[in-house]
Short mmCIF file of C-alpha atoms in Angstrom, two decimals:
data_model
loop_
_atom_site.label_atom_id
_atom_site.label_comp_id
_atom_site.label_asym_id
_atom_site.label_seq_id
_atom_site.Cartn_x
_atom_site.Cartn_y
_atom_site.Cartn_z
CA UNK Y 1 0.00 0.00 0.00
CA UNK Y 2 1.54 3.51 -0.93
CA UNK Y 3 1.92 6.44 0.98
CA UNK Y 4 -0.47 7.90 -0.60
CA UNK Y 5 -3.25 5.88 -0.49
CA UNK Y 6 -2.88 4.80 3.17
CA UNK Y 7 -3.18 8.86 3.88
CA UNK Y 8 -6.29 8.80 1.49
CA UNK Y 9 -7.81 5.49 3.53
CA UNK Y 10 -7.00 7.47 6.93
CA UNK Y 11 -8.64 10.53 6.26
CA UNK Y 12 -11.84 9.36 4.89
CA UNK Y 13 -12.06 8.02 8.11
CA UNK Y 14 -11.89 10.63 9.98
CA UNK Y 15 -13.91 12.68 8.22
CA UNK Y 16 -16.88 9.93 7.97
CA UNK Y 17 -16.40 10.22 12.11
CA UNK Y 18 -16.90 13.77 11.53
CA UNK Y 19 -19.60 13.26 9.31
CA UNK Y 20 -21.58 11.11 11.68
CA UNK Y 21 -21.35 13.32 14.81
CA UNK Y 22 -22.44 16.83 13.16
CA UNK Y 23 -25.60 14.68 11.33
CA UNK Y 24 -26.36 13.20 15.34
CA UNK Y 25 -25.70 16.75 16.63
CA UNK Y 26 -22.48 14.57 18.90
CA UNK Y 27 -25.02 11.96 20.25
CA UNK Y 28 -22.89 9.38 17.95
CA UNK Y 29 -19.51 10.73 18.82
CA UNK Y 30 -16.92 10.72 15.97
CA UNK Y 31 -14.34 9.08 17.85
CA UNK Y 32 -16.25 6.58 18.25
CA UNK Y 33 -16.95 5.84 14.58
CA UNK Y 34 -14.05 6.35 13.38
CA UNK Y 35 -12.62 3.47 16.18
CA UNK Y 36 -15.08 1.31 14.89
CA UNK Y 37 -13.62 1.67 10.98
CA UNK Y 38 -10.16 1.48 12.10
CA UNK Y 39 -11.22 -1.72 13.86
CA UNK Y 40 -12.91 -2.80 10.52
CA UNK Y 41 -9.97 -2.08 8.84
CA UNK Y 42 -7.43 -3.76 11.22
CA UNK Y 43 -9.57 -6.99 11.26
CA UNK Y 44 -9.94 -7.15 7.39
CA UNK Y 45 -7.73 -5.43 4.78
CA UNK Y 46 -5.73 -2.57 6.72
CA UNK Y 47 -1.75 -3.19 7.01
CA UNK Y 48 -0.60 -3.12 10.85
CA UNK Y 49 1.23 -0.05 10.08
CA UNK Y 50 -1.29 2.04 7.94
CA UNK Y 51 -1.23 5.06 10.14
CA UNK Y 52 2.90 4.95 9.83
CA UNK Y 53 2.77 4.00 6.32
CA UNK Y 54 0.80 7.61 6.26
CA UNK Y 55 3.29 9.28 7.67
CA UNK Y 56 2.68 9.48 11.30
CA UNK Y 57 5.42 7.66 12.99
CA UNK Y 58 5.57 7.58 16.53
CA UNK Y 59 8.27 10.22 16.57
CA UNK Y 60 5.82 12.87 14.41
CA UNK Y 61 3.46 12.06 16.90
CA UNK Y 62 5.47 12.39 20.38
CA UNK Y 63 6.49 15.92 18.42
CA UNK Y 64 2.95 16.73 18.00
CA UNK Y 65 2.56 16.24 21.48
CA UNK Y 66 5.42 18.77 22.82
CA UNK Y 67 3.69 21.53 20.47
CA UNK Y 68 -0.10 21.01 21.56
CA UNK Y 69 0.21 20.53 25.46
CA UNK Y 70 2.29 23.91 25.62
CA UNK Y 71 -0.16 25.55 23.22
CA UNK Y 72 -2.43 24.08 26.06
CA UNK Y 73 -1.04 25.89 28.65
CA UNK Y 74 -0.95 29.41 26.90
CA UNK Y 75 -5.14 29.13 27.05
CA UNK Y 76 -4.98 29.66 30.81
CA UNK Y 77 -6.44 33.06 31.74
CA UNK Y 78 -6.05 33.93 35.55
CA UNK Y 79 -8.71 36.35 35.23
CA UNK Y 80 -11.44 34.43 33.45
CA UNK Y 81 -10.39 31.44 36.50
CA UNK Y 82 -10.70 33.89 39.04
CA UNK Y 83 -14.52 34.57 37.66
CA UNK Y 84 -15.35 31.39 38.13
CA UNK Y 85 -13.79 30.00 41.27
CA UNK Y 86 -16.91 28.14 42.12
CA UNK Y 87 -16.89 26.14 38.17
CA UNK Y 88 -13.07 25.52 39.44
CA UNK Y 89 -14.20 23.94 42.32
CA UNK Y 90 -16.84 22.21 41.17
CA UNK Y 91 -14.82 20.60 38.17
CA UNK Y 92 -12.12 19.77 41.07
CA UNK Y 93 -14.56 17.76 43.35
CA UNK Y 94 -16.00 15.84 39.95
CA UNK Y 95 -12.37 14.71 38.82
CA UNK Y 96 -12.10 13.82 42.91
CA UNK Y 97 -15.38 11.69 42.83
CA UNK Y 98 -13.84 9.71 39.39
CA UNK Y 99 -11.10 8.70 41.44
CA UNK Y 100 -12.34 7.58 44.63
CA UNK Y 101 -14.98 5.53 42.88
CA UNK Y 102 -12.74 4.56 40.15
CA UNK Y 103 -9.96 3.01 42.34
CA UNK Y 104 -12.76 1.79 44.83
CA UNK Y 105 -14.40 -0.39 42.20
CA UNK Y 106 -11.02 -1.49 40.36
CA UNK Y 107 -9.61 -2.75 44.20
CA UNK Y 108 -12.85 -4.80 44.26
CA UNK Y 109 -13.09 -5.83 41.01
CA UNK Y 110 -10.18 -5.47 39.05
CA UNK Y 111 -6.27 -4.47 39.75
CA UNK Y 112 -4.36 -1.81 40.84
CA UNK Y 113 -2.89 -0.93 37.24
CA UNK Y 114 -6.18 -0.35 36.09
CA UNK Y 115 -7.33 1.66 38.65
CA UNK Y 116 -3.91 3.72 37.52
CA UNK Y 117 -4.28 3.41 33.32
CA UNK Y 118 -8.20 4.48 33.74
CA UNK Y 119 -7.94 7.41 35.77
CA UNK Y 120 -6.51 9.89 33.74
CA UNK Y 121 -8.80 9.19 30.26
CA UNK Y 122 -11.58 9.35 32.10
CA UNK Y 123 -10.97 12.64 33.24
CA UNK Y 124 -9.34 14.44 30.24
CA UNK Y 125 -9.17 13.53 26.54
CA UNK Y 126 -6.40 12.88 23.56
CA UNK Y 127 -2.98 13.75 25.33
CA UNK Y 128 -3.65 11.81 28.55
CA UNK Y 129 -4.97 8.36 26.92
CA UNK Y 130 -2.03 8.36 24.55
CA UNK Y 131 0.57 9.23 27.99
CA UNK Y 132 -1.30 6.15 29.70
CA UNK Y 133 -1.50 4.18 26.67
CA UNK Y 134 2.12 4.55 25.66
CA UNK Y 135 3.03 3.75 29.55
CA UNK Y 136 1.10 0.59 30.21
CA UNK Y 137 2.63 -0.54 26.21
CA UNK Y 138 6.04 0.45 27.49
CA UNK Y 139 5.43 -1.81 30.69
CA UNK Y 140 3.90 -4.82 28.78
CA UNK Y 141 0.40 -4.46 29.74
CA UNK Y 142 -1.05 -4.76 25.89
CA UNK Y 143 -4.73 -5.29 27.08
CA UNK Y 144 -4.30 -1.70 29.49
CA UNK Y 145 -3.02 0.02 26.40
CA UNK Y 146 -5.95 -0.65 24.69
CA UNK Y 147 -8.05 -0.27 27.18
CA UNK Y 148 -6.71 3.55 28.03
CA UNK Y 149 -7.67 4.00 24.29
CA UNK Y 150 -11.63 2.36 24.16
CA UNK Y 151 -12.18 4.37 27.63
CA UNK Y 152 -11.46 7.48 25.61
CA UNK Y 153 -13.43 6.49 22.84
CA UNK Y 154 -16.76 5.34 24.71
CA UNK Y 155 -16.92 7.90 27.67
CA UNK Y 156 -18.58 10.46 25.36
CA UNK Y 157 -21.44 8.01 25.17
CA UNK Y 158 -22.34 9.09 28.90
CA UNK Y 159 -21.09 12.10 29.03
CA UNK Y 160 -22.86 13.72 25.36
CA UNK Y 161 -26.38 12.70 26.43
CA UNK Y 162 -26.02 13.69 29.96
CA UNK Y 163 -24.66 16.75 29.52
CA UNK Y 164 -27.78 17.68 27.24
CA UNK Y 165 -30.25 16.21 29.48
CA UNK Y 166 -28.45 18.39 32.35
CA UNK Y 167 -28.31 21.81 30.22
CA UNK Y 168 -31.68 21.30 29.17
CA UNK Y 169 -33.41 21.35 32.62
CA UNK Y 170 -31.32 23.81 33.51
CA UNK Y 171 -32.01 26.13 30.88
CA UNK Y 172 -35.85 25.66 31.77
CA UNK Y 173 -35.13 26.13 34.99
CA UNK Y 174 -33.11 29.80 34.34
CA UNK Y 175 -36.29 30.60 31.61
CA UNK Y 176 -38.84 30.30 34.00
CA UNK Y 177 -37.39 32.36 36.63
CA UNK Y 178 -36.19 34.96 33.82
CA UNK Y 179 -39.87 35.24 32.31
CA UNK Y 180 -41.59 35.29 35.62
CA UNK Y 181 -39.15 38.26 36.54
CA UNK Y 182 -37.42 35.93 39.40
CA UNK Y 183 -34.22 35.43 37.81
CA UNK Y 184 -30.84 36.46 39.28
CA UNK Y 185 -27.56 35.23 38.26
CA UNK Y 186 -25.95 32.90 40.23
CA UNK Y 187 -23.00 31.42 38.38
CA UNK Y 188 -20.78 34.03 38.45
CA UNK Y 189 -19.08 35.15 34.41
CA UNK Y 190 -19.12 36.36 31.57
CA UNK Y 191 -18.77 34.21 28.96
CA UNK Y 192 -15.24 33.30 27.42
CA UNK Y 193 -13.97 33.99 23.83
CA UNK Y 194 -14.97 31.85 21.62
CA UNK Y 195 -11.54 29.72 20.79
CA UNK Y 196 -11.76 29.61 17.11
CA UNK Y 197 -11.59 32.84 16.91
CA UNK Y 198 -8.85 34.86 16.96
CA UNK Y 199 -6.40 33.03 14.65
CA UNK Y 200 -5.61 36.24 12.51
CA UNK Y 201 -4.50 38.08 14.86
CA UNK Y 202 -0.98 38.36 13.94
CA UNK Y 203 0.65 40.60 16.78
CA UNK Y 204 3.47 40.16 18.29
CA UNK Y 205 3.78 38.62 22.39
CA UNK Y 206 4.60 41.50 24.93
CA UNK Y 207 8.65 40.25 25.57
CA UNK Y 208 8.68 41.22 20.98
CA UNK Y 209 6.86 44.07 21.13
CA UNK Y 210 9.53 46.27 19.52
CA UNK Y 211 9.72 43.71 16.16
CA UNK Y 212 7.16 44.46 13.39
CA UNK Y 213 4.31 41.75 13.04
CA UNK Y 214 5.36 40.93 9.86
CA UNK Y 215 8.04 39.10 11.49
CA UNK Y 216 5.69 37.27 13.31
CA UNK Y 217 5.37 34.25 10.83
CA UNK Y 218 4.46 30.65 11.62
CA UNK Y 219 7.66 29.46 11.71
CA UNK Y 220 8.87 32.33 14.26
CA UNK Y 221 5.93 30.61 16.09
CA UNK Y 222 6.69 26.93 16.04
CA UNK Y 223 10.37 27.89 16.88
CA UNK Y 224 9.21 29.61 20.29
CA UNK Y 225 6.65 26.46 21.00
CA UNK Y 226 9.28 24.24 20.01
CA UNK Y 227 11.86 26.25 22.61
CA UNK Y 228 9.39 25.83 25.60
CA UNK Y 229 8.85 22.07 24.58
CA UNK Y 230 13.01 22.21 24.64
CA UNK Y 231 12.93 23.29 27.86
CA UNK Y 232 10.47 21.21 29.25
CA UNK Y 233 12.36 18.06 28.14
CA UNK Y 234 15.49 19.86 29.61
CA UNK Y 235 14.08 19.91 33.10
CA UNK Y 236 12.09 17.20 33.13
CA UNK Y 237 15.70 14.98 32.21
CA UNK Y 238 17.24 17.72 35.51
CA UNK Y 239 14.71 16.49 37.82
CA UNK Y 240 14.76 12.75 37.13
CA UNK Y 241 17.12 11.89 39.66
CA UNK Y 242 15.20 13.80 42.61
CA UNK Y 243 11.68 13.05 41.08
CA UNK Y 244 10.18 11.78 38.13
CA UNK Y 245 8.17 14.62 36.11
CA UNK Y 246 6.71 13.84 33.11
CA UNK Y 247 7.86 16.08 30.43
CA UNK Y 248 4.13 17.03 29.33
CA UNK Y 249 3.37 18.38 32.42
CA UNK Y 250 6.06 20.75 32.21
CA UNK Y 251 5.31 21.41 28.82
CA UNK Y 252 1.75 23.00 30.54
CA UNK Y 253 3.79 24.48 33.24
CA UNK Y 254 6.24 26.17 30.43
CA UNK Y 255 3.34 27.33 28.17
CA UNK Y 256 1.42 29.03 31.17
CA UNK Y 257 4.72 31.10 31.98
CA UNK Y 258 5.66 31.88 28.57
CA UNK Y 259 2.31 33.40 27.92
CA UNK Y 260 1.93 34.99 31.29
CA UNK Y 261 5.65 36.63 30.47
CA UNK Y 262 4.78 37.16 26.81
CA UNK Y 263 7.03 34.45 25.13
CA UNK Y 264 3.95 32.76 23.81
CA UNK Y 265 0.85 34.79 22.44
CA UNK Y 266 -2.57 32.49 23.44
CA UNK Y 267 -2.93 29.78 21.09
CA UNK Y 268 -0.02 30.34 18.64
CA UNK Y 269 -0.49 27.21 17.12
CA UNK Y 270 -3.83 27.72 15.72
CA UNK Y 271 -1.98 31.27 14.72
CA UNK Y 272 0.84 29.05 12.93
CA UNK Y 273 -2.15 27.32 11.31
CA UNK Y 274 -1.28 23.95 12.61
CA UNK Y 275 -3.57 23.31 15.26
CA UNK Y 276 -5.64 21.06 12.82
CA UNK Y 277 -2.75 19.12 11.45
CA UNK Y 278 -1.38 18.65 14.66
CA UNK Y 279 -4.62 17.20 16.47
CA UNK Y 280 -4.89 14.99 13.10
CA UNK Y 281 -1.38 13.54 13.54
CA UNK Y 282 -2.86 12.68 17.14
CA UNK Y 283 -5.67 11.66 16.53
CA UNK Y 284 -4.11 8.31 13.57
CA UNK Y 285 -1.90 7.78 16.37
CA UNK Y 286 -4.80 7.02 19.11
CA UNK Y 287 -6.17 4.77 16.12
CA UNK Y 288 -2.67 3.33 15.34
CA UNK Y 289 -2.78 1.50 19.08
CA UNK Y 290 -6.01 -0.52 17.97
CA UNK Y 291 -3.53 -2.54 15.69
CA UNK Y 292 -3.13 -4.42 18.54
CA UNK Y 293 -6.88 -4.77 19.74
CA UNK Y 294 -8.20 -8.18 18.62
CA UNK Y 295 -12.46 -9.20 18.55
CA UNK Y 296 -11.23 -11.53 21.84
CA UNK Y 297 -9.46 -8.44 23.61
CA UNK Y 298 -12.17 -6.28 22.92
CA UNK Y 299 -14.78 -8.98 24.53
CA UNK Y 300 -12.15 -9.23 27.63
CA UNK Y 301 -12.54 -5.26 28.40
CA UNK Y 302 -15.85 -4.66 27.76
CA UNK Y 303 -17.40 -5.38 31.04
CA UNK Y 304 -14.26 -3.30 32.81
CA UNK Y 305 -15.23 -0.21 30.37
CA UNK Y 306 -18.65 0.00 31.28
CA UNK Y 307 -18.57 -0.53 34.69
CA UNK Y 308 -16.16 2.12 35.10
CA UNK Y 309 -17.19 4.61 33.20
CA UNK Y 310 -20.12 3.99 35.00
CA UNK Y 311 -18.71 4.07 38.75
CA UNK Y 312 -17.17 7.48 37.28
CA UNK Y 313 -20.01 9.46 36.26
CA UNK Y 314 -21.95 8.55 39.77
CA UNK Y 315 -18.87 9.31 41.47
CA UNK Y 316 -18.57 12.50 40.30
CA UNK Y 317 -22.41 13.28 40.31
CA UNK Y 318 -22.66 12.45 43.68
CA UNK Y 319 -19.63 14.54 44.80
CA UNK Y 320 -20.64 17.34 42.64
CA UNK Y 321 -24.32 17.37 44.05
CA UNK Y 322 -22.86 18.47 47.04
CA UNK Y 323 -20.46 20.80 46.31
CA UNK Y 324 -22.38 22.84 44.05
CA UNK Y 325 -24.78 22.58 46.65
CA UNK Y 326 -22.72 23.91 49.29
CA UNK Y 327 -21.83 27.09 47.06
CA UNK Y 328 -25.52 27.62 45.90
CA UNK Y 329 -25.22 26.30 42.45
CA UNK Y 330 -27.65 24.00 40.98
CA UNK Y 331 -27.49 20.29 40.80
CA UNK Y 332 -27.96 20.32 37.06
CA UNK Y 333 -25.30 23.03 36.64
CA UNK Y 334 -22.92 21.36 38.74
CA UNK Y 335 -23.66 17.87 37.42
CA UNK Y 336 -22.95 19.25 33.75
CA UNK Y 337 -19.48 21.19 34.75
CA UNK Y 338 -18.38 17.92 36.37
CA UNK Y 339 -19.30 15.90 32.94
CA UNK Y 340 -17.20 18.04 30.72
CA UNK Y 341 -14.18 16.31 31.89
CA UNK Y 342 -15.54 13.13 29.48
CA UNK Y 343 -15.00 15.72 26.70
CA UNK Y 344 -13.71 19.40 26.52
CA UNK Y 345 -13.48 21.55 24.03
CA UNK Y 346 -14.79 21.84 21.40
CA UNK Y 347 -17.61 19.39 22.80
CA UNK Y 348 -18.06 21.75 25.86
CA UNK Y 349 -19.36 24.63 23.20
CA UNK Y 350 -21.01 22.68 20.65
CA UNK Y 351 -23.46 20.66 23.03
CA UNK Y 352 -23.91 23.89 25.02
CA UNK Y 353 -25.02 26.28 22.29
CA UNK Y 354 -27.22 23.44 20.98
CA UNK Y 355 -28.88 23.36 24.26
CA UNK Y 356 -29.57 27.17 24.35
CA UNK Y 357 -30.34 27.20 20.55
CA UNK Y 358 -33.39 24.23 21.27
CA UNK Y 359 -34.54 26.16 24.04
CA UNK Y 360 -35.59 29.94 22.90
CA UNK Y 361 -34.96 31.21 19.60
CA UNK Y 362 -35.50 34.87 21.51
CA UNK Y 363 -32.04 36.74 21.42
CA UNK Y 364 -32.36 38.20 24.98
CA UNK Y 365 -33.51 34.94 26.60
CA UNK Y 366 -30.05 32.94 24.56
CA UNK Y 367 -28.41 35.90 25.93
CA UNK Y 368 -29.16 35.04 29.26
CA UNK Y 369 -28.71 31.70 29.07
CA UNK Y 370 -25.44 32.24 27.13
CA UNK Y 371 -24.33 33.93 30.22
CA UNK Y 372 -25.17 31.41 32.88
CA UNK Y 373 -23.87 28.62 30.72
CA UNK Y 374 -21.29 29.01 28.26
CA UNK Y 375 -18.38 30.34 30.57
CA UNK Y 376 -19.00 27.70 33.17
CA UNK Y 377 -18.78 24.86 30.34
CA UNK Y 378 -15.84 26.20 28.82
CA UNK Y 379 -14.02 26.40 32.10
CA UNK Y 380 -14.65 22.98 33.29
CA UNK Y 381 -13.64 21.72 30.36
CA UNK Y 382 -10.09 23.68 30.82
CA UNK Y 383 -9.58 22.49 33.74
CA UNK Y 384 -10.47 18.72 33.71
CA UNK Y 385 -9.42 18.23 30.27
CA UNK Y 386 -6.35 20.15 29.38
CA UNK Y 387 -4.70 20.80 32.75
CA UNK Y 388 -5.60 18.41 35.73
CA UNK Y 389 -5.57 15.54 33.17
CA UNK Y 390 -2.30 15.85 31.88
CA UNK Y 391 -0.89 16.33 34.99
CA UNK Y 392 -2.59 13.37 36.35
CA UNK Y 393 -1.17 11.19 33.41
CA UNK Y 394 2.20 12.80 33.85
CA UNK Y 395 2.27 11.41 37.68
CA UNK Y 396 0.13 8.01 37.74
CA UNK Y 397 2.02 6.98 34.37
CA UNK Y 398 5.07 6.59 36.59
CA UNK Y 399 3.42 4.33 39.06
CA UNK Y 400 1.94 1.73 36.60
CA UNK Y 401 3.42 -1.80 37.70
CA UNK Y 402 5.46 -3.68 34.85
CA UNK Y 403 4.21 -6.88 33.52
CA UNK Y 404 6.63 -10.05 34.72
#
């Protein structure tokens, strides 16, 4: 099979997963889909290596990985977190209620390395179920490095519908009050850029501010990410004698204080124009790890995927319930902050404008709801998703038991 082709075979994929989520508004999510066809694929006519044969070797992708998780890290606003200290909170006590029940359930039922490999996936997204795939492959767990990858790719089957049901009631709930003049906000923000937005603006970060923007290109770009990803690796190989850090958790560290000292503008790799490329290259190589998944694997972890991805969503309802309760924020609010953490961004938008849009088509009701929603959502997402998750990954990967 040429290079060529394999690329062709690969994106078709993808986009049919793309094509099959935005017709089910994300109650089918693409990831799922697209799992399924690789699976097809692998099982019938696909080589092993079809996602290498297209060009994404496991080097591209570690690469990939350096530039994204600091591009992560330069999304991180302390004002907009400030705003909303009690989402924060809230998305903190949900990713606590995954883990007690989680590792409750997997000492009962399972092991202690799954318990470890589940964790992380089930509270973030891409970056930490290829960190806990690529560490329980690396200790000889085959069946865990599969099963870091199908957790990722059947949480959003709870958390999609859930989160709709949850915005839903909730935006009937804020409707009523507002038309019956009762309403008062209680979720405290306004709502947060838009993150697709933005990617023309072409100015320079504060610590450049004296070189034209023309000089701003994409490469100037990917050379600064690809500094702070240098540095990361630096420090992480510094510290490995006192303490093992991963090196993608310093890559969020790094990206946080290069934007906060204006190294980094926010988001400079959509800016470069290689956001989508780079979540691509990502993306084959969470597909290239179901190579190894055969029909018999799949039947030995299905039972362990459901039950925990069920013992994590009443976890973190439960624990949620009663935080948001304790700072005066609804159970449906609260619930649907925790949830995000099955999905992020861009999920976290779509499924919450969809909500609004299904609700009132009048401009100062979605206004209102746009307000008590959308920055809460957006938040959670941030913080489940792209920071506690990889950091999470970056620490448990180090405690996963080698096969004998």
């Amino acid at each position: 099979m040429s290079q060529m082709f394999a690329l062709l075979l690969v994106m078709v994929i993808l986009y049919l997963g793309d094509l099959v989520s935005v017709r089910t508004k994300a109650w089918i999510p693409s990831v799922f889909v697209c799992a399924v066809l690789f699976l097809f694929g692998y099982w019938t006519f696909f080589p092993q290596d079809i996602v290498s044969r297209a060009g994404i070797t496991p080097v591209v992708a570690v690469m990939l990985m350096y530039l994204l998780i600091t591009n992560m890290g330069t999304l991180l606003s302390v004002p907009e977190l400030i705003r909303q200290w009690k989402t924060i909170i809230i998305s903190l006590a949900g990713i606590a209620g995954i883990m007690v029940t989680v590792f409750v359930v997997c000492m009962l039922m399972f092991d202690r390395n799954t318990a470890i490999v589940t964790i992380p996936p089930l509270v973030g997204g891409i970056v930490s179920a290829i960190i806990m795939s690529k560490g329980a492959a690396s200790a000889g767990l085959v069946d865990l490095s599969v099963f870091a990858i199908m957790i990722y790719v059947m949480q959003g089957f709870a958390g999609y519908p859930l989160t709709a049901i949850m915005l839903q009631r909730e935006g009937k709930r804020v409707l009523q009050k507002y038309r019956s003049g009762e309403w008062q906000e209680t979720v405290a923000g306004t709502p947060l850029p838009d993150k697709t937005s933005g990617a023309a603006d072409n100015a320079m970060p504060r610590l450049f501010g004296r070189m034209p923007a023309h000089y701003n290109t994409s490469y100037f770009k990917f050379m600064r990410l690809a500094f702070v990803g240098w540095l990361a690796y630096l420090v992480s190989g510094w510290l490995a004698p006192v303490v093992a850090v991963s090196p993608f958790v310093l890559c969020l560290l790094f990206g946080v204080i290069a934007a906060s000292l204006g190294f980094l503008e926010r988001q400079p790799l959509q800016k470069a124009n290689g956001f989508g490329f780079a979540v691509m290259g990502l993306m084959l190589f969470i597909f290239d790890t179901l190579n190894r998944a055969t029909p018999e694997m799949l039947l030995r972890l299905l039972l362990p995927m459901l039950v925990l991805i069920a013992a994590a969503v009443v976890g973190m309802f439960i624990v949620s319930w009663i935080v948001g309760k304790m700072l005066g924020v609804s159970m449906e609010m609260a619930f649907a902050i925790a949830l995000t953490s099955m999905y992020g961004f861009p999920a976290d938008y779509i499924i919450t404008n969809e909500a609004i849009t299904a609700l009132t088509k009048d401009e100062k009701e979605r206004e209102v709801l746009t307000q008590h929603m959308l920055a809460p959502m957006l938040v959670g997402g941030f913080i489940s998703v792209t920071m506690v998750s990889v950091v999470l990954a970056g620490i448990m990967v180090g405690y996963i038991i080698p096969a004998v």
